[in-house]
PDB file of C-alpha atoms in Angstrom:
ATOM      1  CA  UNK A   1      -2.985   7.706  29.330  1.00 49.00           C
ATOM      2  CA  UNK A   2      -4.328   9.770  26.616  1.00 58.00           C
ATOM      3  CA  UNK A   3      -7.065  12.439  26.638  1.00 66.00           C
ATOM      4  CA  UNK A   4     -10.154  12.354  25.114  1.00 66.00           C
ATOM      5  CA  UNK A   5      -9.274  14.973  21.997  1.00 66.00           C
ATOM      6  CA  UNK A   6      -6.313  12.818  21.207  1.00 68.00           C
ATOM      7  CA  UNK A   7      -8.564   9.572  21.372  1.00 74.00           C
ATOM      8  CA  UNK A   8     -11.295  11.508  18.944  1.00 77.00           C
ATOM      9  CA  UNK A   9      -8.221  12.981  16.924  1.00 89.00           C
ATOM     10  CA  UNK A  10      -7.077   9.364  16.303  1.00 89.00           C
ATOM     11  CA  UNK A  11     -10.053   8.046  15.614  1.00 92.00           C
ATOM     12  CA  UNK A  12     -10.915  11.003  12.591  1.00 94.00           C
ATOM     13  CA  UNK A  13      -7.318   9.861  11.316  1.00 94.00           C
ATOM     14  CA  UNK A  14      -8.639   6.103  10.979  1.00 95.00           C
ATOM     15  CA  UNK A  15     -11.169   6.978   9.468  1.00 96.00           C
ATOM     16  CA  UNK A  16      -9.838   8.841   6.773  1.00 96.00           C
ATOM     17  CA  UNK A  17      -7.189   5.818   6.676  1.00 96.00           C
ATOM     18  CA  UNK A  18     -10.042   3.512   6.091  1.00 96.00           C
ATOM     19  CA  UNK A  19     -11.130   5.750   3.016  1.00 97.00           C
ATOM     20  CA  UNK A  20      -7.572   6.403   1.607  1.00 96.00           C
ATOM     21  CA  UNK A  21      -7.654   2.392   1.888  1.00 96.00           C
ATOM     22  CA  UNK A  22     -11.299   1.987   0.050  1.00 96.00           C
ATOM     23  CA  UNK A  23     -10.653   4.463  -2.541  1.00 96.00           C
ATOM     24  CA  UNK A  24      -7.200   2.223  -3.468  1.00 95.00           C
ATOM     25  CA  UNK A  25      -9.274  -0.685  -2.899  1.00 96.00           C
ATOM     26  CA  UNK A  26     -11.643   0.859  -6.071  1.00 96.00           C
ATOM     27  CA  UNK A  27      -8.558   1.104  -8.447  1.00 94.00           C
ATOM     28  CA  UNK A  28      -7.379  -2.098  -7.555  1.00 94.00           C
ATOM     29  CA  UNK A  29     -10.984  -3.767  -8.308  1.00 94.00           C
ATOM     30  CA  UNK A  30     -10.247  -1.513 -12.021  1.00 93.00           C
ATOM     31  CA  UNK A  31      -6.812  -2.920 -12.269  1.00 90.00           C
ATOM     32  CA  UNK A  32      -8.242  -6.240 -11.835  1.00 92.00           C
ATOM     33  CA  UNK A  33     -10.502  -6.275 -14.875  1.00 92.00           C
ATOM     34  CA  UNK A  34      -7.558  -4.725 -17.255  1.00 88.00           C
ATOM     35  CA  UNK A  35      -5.080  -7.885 -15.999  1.00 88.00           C
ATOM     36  CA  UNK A  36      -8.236 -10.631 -16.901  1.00 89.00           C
ATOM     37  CA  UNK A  37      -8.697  -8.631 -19.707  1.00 87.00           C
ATOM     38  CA  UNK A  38      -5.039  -9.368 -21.111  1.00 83.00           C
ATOM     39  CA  UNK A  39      -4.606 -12.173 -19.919  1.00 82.00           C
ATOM     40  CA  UNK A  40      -7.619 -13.358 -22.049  1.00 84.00           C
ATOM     41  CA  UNK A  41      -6.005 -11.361 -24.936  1.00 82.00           C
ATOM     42  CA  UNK A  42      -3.207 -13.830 -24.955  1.00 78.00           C
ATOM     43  CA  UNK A  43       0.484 -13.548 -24.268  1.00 75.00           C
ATOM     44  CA  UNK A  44       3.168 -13.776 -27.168  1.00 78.00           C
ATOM     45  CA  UNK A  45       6.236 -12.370 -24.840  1.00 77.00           C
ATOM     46  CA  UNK A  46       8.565 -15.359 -23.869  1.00 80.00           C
ATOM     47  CA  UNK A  47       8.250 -14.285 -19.982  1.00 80.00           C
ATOM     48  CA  UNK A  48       5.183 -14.775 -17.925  1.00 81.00           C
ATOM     49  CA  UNK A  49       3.438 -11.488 -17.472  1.00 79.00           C
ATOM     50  CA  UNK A  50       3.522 -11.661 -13.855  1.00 79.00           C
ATOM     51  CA  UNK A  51       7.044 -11.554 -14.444  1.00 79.00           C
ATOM     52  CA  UNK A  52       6.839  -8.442 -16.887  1.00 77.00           C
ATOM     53  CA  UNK A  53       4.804  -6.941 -14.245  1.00 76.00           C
ATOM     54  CA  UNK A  54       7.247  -7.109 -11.286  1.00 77.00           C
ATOM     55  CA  UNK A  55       9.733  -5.923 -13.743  1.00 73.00           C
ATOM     56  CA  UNK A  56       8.428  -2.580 -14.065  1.00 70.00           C
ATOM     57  CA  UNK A  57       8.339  -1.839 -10.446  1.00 59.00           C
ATOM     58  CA  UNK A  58       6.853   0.699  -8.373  1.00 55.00           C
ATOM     59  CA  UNK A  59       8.069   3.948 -10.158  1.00 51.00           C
ATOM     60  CA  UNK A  60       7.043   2.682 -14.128  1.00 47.00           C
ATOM     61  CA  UNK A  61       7.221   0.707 -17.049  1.00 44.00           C
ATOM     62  CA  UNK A  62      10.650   1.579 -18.067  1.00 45.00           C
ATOM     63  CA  UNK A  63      11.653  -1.931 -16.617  1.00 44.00           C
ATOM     64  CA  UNK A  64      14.295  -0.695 -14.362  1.00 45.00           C
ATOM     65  CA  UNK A  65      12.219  -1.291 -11.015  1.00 44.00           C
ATOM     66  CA  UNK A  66      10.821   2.013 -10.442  1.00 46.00           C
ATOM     67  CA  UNK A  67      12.236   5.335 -10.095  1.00 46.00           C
ATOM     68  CA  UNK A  68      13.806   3.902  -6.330  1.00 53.00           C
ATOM     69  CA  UNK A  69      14.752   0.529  -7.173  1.00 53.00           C
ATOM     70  CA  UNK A  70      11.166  -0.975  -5.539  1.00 61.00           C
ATOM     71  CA  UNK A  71      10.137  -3.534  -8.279  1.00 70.00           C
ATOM     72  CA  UNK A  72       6.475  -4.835  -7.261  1.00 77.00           C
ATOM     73  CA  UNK A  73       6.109  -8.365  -6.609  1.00 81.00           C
ATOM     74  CA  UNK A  74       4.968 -10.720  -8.706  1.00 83.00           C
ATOM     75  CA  UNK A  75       1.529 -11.285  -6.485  1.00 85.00           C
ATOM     76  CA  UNK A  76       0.158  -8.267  -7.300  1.00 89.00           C
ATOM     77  CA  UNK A  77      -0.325  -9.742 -10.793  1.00 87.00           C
ATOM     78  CA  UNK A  78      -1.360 -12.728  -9.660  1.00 88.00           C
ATOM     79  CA  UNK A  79      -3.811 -11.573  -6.866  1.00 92.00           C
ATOM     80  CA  UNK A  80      -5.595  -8.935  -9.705  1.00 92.00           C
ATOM     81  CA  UNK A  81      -6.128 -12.392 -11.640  1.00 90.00           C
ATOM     82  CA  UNK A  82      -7.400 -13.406  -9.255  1.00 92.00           C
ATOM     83  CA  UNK A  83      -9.821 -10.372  -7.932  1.00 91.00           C
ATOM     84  CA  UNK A  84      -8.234 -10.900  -4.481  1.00 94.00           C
ATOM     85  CA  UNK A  85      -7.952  -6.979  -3.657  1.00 94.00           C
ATOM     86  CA  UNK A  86      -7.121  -7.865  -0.096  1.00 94.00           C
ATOM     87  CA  UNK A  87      -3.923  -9.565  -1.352  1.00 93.00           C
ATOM     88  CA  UNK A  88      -3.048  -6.641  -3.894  1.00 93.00           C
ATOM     89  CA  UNK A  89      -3.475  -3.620  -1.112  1.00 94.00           C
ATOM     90  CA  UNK A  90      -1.420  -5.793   1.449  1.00 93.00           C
ATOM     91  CA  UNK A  91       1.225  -6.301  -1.707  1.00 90.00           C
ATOM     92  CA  UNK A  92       1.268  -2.847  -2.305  1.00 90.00           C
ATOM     93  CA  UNK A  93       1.409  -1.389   1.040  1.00 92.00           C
ATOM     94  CA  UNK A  94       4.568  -4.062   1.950  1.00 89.00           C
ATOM     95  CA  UNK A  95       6.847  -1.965  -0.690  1.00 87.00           C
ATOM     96  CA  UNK A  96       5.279   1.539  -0.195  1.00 88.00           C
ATOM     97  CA  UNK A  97       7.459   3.809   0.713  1.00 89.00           C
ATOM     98  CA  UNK A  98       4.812   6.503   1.672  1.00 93.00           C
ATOM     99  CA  UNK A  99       3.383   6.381   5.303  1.00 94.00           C
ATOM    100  CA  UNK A 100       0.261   7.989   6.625  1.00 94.00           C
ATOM    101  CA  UNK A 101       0.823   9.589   9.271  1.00 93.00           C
ATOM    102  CA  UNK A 102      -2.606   8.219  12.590  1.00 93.00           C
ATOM    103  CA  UNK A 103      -1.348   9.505  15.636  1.00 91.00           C
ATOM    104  CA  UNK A 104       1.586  11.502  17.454  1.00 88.00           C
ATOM    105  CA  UNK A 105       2.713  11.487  20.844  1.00 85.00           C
ATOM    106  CA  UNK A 106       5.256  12.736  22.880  1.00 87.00           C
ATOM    107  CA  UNK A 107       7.636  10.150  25.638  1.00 85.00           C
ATOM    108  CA  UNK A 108      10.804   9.969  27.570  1.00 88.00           C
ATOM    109  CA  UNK A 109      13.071   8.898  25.461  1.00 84.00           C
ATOM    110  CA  UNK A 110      17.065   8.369  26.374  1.00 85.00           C
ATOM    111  CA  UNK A 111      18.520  10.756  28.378  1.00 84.00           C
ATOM    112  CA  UNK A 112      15.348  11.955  29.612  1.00 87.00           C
ATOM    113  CA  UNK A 113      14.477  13.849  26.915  1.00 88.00           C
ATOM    114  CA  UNK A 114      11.364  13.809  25.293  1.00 90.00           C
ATOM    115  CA  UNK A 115      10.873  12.252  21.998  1.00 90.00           C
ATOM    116  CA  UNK A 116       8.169  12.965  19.311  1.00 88.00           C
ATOM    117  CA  UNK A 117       6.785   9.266  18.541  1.00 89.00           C
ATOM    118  CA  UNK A 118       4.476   8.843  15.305  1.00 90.00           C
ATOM    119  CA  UNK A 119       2.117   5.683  14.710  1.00 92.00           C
ATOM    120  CA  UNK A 120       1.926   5.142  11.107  1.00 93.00           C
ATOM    121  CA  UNK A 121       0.535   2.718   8.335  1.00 94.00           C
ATOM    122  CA  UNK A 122       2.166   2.250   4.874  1.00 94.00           C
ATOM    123  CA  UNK A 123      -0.581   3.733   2.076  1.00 93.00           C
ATOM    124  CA  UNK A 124      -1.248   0.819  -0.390  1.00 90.00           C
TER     125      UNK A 124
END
């Protein structure tokens, strides 16, 4: 059972959650009008630019799949075409490799000893 300052202490880290998650939810509205915006440009390279896109992966645009090997899928291009930010954040957040951090508890783990256990979210 938890107490009623851990309840209120979770709650405070949901909400600043939800505003991490609006604020990336802003950009990605941004992003979305630069990728119509080429798109309408036109496209002279021989591979689809979704496929440019995932190419450059998480960590740049030096084409080697980011700076940890986590290339970003091809949706994310497709889902700013199509101003579906839902789809983007949910993209994003399934090859994030940062967490944020909503609630920690302690229970008995194996052995009887206690264990620190963290509830956590990727961050889009």
């Amino acid at each position: 059972m938890s107490s009623p300052a851990h309840e209120q202490s979770r709650s405070t880290r949901l909400r600043e959650f939800a505003a991490l998650t609006d604020a990336a939810a802003r950009v990605v509205a941004v992003m979305g009008a630069v990728v119509r915006a080429r798109e309408e440009r036109g496209w002279h390279d021989p591979q689809p630019p979704e496929v440019r896109f995932a190419g450059c992966g998480a960590g740049g645009a030096d084409g080697t799949g980011g700076t940890d090997g986590t290339a970003l899928p091809a949706a994310v291009w497709i889902a700013l075409r199509r101003e579906d930010t839902t789809t983007v954040l949910e993209a994003l957040a399934a090859v994030s490799q940062q967490t944020f951090v909503i609630a920690r508890h302690e229970q008995l783990g194996d052995g009887y000893r206690l264990e620190t256990v963290e509830e956590t979210r990727p961050v889009p």
